[in-house]
CSV table of C-alpha atoms in Angstrom, one decimal:
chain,number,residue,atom,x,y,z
T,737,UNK,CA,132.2,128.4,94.6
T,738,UNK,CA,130.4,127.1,91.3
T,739,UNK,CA,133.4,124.4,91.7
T,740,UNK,CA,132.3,123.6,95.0
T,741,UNK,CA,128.6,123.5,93.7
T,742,UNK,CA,129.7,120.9,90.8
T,743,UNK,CA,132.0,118.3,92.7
T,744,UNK,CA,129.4,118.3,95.8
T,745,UNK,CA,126.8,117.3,93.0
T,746,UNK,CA,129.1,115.0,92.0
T,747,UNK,CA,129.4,113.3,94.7
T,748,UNK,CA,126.1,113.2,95.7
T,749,UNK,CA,125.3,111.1,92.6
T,750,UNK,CA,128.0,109.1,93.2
T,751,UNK,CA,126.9,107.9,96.5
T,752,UNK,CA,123.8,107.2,95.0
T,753,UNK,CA,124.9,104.6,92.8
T,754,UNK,CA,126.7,102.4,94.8
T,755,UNK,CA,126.4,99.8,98.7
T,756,UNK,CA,127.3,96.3,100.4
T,757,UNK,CA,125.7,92.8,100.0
T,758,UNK,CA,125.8,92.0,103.9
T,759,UNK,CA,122.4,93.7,105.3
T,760,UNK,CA,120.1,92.4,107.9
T,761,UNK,CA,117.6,92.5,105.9
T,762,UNK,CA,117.0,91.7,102.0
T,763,UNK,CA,118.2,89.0,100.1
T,764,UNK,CA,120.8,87.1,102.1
T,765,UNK,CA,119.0,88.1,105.7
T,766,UNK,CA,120.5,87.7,109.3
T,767,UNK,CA,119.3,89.9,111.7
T,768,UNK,CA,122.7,89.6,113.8
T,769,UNK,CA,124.3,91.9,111.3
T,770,UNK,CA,122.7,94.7,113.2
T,771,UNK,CA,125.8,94.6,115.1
T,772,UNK,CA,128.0,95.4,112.2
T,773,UNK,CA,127.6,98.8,112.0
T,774,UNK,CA,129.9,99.1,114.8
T,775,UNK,CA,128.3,101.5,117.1
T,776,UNK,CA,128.9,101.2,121.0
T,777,UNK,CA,125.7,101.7,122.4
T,778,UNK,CA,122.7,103.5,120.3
T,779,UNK,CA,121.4,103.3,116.5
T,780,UNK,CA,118.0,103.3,114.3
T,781,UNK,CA,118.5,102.6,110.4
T,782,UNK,CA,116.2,102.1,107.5
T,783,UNK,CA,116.1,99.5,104.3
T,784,UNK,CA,114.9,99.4,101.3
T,785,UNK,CA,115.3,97.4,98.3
T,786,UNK,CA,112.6,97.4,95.1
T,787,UNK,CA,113.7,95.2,91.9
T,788,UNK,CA,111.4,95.0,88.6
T,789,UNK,CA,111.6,92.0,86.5
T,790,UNK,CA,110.6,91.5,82.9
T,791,UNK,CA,110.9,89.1,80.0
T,792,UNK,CA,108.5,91.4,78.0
T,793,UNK,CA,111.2,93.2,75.9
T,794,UNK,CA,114.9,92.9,75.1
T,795,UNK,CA,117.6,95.7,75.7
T,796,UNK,CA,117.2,96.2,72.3
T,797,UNK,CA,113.8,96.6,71.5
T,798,UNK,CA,113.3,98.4,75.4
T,799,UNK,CA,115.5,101.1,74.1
T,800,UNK,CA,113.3,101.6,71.4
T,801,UNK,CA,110.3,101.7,72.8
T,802,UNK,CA,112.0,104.4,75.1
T,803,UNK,CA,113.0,106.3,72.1
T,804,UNK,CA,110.6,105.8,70.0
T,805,UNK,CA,107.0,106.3,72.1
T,806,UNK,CA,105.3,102.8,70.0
T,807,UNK,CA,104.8,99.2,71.4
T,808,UNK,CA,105.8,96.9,68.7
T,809,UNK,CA,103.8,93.5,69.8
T,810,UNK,CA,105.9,92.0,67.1
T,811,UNK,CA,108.8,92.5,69.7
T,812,UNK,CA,107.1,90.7,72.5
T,813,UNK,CA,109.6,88.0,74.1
T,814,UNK,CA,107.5,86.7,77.0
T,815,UNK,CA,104.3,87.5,79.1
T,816,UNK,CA,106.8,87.7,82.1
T,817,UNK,CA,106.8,90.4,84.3
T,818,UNK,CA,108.1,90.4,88.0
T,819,UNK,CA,109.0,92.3,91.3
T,820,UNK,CA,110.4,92.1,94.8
T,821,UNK,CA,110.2,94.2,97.4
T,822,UNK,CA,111.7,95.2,101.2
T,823,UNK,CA,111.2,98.0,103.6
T,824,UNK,CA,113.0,97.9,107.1
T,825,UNK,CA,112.8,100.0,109.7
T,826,UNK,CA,115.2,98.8,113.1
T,827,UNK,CA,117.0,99.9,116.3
T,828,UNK,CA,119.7,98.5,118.1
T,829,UNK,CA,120.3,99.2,121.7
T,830,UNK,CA,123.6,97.7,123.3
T,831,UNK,CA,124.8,97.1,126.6
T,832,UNK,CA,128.6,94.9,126.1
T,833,UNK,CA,127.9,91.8,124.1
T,834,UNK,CA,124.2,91.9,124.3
T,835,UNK,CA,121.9,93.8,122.1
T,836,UNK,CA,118.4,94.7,121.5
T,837,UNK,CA,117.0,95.7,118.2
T,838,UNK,CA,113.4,95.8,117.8
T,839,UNK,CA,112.3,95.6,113.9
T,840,UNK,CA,109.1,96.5,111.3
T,841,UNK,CA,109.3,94.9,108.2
T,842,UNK,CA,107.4,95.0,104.6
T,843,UNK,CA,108.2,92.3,102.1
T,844,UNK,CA,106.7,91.4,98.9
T,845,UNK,CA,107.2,88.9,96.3
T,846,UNK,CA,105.2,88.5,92.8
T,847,UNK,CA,104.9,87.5,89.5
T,848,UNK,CA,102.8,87.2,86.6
T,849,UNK,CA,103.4,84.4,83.5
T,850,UNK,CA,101.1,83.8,81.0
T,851,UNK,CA,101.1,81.0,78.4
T,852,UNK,CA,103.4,81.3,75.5
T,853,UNK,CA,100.0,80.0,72.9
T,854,UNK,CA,98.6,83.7,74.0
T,855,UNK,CA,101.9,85.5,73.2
T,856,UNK,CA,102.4,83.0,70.0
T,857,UNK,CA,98.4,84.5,69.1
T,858,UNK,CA,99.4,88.2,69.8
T,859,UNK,CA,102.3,88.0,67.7
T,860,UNK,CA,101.6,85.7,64.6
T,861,UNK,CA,99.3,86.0,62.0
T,862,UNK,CA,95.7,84.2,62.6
T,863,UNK,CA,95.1,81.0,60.1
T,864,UNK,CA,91.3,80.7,59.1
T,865,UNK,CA,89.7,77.5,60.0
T,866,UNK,CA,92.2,76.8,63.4
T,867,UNK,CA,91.6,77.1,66.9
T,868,UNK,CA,93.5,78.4,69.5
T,869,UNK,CA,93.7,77.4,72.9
T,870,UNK,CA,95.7,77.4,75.9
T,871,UNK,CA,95.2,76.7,79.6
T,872,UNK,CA,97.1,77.1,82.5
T,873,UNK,CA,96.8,76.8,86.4
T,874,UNK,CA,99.6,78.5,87.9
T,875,UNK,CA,100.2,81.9,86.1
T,876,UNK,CA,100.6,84.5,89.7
T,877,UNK,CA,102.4,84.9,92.6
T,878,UNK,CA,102.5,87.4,95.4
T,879,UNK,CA,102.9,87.1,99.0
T,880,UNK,CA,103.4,90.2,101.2
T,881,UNK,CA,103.8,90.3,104.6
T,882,UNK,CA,104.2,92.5,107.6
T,883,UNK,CA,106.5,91.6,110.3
T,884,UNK,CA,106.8,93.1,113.4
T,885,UNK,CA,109.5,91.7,116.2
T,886,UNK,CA,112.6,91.9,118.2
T,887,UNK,CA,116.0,90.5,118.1
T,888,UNK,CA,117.9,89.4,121.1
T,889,UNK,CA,121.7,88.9,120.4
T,890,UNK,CA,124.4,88.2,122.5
T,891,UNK,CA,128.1,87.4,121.7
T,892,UNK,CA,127.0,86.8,117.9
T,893,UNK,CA,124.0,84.8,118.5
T,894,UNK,CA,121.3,85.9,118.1
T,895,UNK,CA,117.3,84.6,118.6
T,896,UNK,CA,114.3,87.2,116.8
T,897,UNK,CA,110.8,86.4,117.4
T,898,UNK,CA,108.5,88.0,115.4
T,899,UNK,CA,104.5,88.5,114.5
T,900,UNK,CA,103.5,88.7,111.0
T,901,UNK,CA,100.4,89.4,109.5
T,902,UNK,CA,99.6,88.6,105.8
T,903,UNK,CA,99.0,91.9,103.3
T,904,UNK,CA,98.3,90.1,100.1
T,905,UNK,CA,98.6,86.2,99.6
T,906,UNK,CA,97.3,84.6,96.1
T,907,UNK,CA,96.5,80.8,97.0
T,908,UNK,CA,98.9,78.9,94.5
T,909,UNK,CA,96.7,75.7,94.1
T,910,UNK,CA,93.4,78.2,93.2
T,911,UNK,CA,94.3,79.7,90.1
T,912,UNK,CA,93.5,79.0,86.2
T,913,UNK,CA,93.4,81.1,83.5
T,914,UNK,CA,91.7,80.0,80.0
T,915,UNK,CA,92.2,81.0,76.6
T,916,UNK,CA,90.3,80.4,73.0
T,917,UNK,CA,90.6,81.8,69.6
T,918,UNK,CA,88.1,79.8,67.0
T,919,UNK,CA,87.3,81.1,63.3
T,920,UNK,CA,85.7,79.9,60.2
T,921,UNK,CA,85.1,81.2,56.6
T,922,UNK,CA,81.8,79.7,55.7
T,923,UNK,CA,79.9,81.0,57.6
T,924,UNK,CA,82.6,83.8,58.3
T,925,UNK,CA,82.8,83.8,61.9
T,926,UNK,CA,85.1,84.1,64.8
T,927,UNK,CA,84.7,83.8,68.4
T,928,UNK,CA,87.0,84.8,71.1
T,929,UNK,CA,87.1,84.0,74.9
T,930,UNK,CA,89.5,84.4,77.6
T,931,UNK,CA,89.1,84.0,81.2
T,932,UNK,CA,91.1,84.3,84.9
T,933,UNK,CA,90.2,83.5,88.5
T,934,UNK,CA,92.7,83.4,91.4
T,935,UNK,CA,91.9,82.8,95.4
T,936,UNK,CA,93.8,85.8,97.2
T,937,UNK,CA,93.7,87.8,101.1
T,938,UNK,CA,94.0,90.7,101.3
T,939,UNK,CA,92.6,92.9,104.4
T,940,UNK,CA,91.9,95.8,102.2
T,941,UNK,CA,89.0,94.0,100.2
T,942,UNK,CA,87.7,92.5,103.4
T,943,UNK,CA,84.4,94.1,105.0
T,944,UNK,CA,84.5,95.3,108.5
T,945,UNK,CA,87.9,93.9,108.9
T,946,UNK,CA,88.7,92.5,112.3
T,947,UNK,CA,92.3,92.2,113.9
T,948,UNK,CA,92.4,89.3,116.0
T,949,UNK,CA,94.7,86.6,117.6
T,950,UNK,CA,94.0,84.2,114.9
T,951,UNK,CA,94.9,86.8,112.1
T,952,UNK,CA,98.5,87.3,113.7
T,953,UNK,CA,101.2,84.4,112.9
T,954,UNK,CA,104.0,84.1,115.5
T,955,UNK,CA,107.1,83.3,113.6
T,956,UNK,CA,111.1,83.1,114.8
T,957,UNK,CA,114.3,83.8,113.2
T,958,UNK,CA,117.4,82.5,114.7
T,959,UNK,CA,121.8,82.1,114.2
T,960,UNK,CA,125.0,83.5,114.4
T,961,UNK,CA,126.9,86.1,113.1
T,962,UNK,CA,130.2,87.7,112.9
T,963,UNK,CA,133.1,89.6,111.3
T,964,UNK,CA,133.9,86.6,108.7
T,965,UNK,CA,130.8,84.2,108.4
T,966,UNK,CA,126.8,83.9,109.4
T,967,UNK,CA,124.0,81.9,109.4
T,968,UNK,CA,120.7,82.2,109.7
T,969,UNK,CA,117.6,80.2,110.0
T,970,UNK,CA,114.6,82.7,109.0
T,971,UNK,CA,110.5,82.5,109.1
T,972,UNK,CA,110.3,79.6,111.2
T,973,UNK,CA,106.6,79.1,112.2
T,974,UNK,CA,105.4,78.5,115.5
T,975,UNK,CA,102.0,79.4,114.5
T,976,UNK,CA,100.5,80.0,111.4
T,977,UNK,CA,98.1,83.3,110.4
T,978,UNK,CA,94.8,82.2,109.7
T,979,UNK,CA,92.4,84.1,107.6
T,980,UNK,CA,88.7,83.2,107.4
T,981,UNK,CA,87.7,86.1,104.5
T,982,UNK,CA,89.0,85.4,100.9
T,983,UNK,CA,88.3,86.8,97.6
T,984,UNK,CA,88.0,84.8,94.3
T,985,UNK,CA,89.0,87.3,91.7
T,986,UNK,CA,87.5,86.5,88.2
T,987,UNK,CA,87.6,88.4,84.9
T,988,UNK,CA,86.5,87.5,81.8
T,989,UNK,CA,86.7,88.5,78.1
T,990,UNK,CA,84.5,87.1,74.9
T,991,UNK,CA,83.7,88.8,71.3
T,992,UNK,CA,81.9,87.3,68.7
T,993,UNK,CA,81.8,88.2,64.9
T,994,UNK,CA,79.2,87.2,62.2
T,995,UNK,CA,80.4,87.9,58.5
T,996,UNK,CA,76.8,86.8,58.0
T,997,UNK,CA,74.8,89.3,59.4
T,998,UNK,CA,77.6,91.9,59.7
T,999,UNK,CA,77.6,92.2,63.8
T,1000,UNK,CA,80.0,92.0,66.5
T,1001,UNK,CA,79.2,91.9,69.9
T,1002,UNK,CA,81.9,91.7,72.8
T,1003,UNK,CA,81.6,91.9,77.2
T,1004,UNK,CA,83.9,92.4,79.7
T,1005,UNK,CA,83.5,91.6,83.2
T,1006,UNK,CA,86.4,92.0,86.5
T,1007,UNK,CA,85.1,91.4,89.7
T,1008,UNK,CA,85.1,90.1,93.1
T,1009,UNK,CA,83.4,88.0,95.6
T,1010,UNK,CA,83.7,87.0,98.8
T,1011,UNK,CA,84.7,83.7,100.2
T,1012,UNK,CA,84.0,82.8,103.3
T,1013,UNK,CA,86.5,79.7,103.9
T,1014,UNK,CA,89.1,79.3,106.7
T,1015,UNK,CA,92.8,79.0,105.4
T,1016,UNK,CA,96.3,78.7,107.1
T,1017,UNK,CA,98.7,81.1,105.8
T,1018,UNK,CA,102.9,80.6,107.0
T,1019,UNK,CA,106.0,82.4,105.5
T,1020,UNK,CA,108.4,80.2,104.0
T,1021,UNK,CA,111.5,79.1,106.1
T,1022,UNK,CA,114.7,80.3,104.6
T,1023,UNK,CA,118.4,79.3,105.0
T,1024,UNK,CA,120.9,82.0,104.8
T,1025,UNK,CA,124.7,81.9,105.1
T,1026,UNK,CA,127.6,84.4,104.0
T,1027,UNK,CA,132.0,84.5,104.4
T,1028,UNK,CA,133.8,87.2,104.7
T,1029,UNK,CA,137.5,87.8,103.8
T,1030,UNK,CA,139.6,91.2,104.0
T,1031,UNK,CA,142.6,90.8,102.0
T,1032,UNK,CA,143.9,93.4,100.0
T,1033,UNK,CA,140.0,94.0,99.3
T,1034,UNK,CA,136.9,92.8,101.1
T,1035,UNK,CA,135.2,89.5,99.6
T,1036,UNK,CA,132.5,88.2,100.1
T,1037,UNK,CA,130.2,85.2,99.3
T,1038,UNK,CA,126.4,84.5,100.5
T,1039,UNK,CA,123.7,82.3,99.4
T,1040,UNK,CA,120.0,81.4,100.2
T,1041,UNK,CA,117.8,78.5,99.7
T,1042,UNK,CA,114.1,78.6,100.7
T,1043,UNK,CA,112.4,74.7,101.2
T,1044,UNK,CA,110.3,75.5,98.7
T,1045,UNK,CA,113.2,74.5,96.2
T,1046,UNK,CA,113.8,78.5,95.4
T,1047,UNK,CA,118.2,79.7,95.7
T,1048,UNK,CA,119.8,82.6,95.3
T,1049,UNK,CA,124.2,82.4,95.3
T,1050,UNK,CA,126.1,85.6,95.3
T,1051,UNK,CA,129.1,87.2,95.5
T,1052,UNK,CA,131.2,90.8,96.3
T,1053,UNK,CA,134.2,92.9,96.4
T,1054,UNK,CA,134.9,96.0,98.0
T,1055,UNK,CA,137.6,98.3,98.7
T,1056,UNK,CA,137.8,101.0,101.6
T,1057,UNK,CA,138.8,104.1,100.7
T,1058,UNK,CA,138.8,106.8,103.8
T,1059,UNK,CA,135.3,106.9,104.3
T,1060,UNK,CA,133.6,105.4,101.2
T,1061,UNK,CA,133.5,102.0,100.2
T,1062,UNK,CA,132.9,101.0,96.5
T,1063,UNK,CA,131.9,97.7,95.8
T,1064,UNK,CA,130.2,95.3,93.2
T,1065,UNK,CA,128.2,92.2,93.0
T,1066,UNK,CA,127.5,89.3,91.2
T,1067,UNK,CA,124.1,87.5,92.1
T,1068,UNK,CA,122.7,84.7,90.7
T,1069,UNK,CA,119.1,83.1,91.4
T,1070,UNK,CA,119.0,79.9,90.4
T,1071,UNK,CA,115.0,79.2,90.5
T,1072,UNK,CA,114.6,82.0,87.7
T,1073,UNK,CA,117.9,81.7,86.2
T,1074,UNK,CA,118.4,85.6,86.9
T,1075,UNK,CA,121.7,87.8,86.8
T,1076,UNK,CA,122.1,90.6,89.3
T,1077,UNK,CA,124.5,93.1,89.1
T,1078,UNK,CA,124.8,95.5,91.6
T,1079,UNK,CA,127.3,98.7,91.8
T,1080,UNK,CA,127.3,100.3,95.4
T,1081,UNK,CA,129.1,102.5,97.4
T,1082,UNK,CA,128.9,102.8,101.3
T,1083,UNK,CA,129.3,106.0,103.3
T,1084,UNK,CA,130.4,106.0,106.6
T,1085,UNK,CA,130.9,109.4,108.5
T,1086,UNK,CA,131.0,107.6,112.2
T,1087,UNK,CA,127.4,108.6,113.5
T,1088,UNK,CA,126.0,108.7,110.1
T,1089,UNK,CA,126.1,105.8,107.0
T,1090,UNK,CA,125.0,105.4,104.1
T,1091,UNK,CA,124.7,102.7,101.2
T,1092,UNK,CA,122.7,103.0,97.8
T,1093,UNK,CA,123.3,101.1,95.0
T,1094,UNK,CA,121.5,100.3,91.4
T,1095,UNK,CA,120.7,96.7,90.5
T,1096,UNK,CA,120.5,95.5,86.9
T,1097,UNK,CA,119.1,92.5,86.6
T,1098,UNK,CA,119.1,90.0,82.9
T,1099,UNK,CA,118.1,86.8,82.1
T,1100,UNK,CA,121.9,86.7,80.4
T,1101,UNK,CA,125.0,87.8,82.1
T,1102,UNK,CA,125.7,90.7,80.2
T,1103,UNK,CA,122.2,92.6,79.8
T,1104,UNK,CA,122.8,93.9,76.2
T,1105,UNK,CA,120.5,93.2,73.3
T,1106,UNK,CA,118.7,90.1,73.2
T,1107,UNK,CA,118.8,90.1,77.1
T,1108,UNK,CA,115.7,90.4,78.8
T,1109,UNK,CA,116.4,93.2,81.5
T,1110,UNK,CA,115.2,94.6,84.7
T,1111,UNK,CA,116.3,97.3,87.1
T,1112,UNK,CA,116.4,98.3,90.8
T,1113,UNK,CA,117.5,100.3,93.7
T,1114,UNK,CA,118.7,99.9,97.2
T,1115,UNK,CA,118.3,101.9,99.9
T,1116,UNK,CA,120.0,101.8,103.2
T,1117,UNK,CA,121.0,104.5,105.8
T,1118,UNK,CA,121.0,104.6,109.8
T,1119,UNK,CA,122.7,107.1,112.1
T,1120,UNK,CA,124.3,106.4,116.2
T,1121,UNK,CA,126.8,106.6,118.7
């Protein structure tokens, strides 16, 4: 029995490390790979995928600060830090070579940058008689959005309109942050300012919020999709959300010293107002394609590219074996210049699958010590007949 006990846990963490690169949702998405799951006429699924990127910390130094308990700011590498995130929650109803699969989905994308004069001012030591400065205005990112819609497929094709209502949106041409280190020894003095203000939406910071026509964006996806090779055309705009209630977020940070008079005074101030300003906000299209091949084991290729300039290429293999399937992936995002490896395994017990899979993610191929790293986990299950 305690055998029993011990392969069962076994397996259970096995299947939670690995799954497949082909979802209809996530990084490469196509909604006509619903129909892949192969049931004849019934199935719900869920998927989930949550990556954290930093460029804070190496391997190295990570580990450390793991072992150890301390933050060494000597060790800081950048003021990088990054995430992306996907929920999905979808049904597929079929009846021959048409299908139905209605769809809620949650996806967010963001990222914080800072100027490497502030890291270079964290880390170094401070010269007497120098100033300090650095500006920038584009330093954050996020975008979430929730999408609510159906897709119609039929023979491979497949057309998904959708609504979609912003979550959180930072305005990228609203933004600076400001930064000033200035000393002197006669008079010994220093000063110290730094400032931040971003234009954002967010419904949870707006006052007797108000759901109306004009806050929901009608958006369609559309393309084909089969056993071997896909395309998809996603977030195409028909009509844009439009938000009238924004926030300017501000915070601020000074400190003065006086060697004179032997006093030091600081202040600190984060806040919030609201805007009242009419903006247009639209998901960006997307271009998504994959090829398949089943030789002696599956492989795969898929890549994306956003007309915003931003790419992602990747690549898998897989093997069936009964009724697991172990696979591994190579992705690559060009914008960022990102590695992703993923190690998956799918599950398939007829009316019941499952894929998980762990995603380690480096600014180098091989994420060992001087490689800036960053970790994640998919999700994705769904049962049927």
């Amino acid at each position: 029995m305690k055998k029993i006990i011990i392969l069962l846990t076994i397996f259970a963490i096995y299947i939670t490390l690995f799954a497949g690169i082909f979802e209809p949702f996530g990084r490469f998405e196509n909604f006509g790979l619903v129909n892949q799951n192969k049931f004849r006429f019934f199935d719900i699924g869920f998927y989930g995928d949550l990556t954290l990127q930093q460029s804070l910390f190496s391997t190295e130094h990570l580990l450390n600060l793991i072992n150890e308990g301390k933050v060494d700011l000597n060790q800081l590498q950048q003021l990088v830090i990054g995430e992306t995130l996907n929920g999905s929650l979808f049904s597929t109803i079929r009846i021959g070579k048409f299908s139905i699969s209605p769809f809620v989905n949650l996806n967010s994308f963001g990222g914080l940058e800072l100027p490497d004069e502030i890291l270079s001012f964290i880390k170094n030591d401070i010269e007497i008689n120098k100033t300090y400065s650095s500006s920038s205005t584009s330093f954050i990112s996020l975008d979430s959005f929730l999408n609510a819609g159906v897709s119609f497929n039929f023979n491979g094709f497949f057309v998904s309109p959708e609504a979609f209502v912003p979550i959180t949106y930072v305005f990228p041409e609203n933004q600076v942050v400001n930064f000033e280190y200035t000393s002197s020894s006669t008079p010994p003095v220093m000063s110290l300012k730094a400032d931040l203000s971003f234009l954002m939406y967010s419904p949870l910071l707006v006052e007797n919020l108000v759901i109306d026509e004009k806050l929901i964006g009608i958006g369609v996806s559309l393309g084909y999709s089969s056993k071997n090779f896909g395309i998809a055309v996603n977030n195409i705009t028909i009509k844009p959300s439009e938000v009238d209630t924004l926030q300017n977020i501000y915070a601020s940070y000074s400190a003065t010293y006086n060697g004179v008079e032997m006093t030091f005074d600081d202040e600190a101030t984060a806040n919030y107002i609201q805007v009242f300003e009419t903006k247009q906000i639209e998901q960006i299209p997307e271009i998504t394609a994959y090829v398949k091949a089943n030789l002696f084991v599956d492989i795969g290729a898929a890549v994306s590219y956003k007309i915003d300039g931003k790419w992602v290429i990747g690549g898998s293999i897989s093997k069936k074996l009964f009724f697991i399937e172990p696979s591994y992936q190579l992705i690559y995002d060009g914008s960022n210049s990102i590695f992703t490896h993923i190690i998956g395994l799918k599950s398939d017990f007829r009316i019941l699958y499952l894929n998980t899979s762990i995603i380690i993610s480096s600014n180098e191929f091989i994420p060992l010590d001087e490689a800036k790293p960053g970790i994640g986990l998919v999700v994705n299950f769904g049962l049927g007949f």
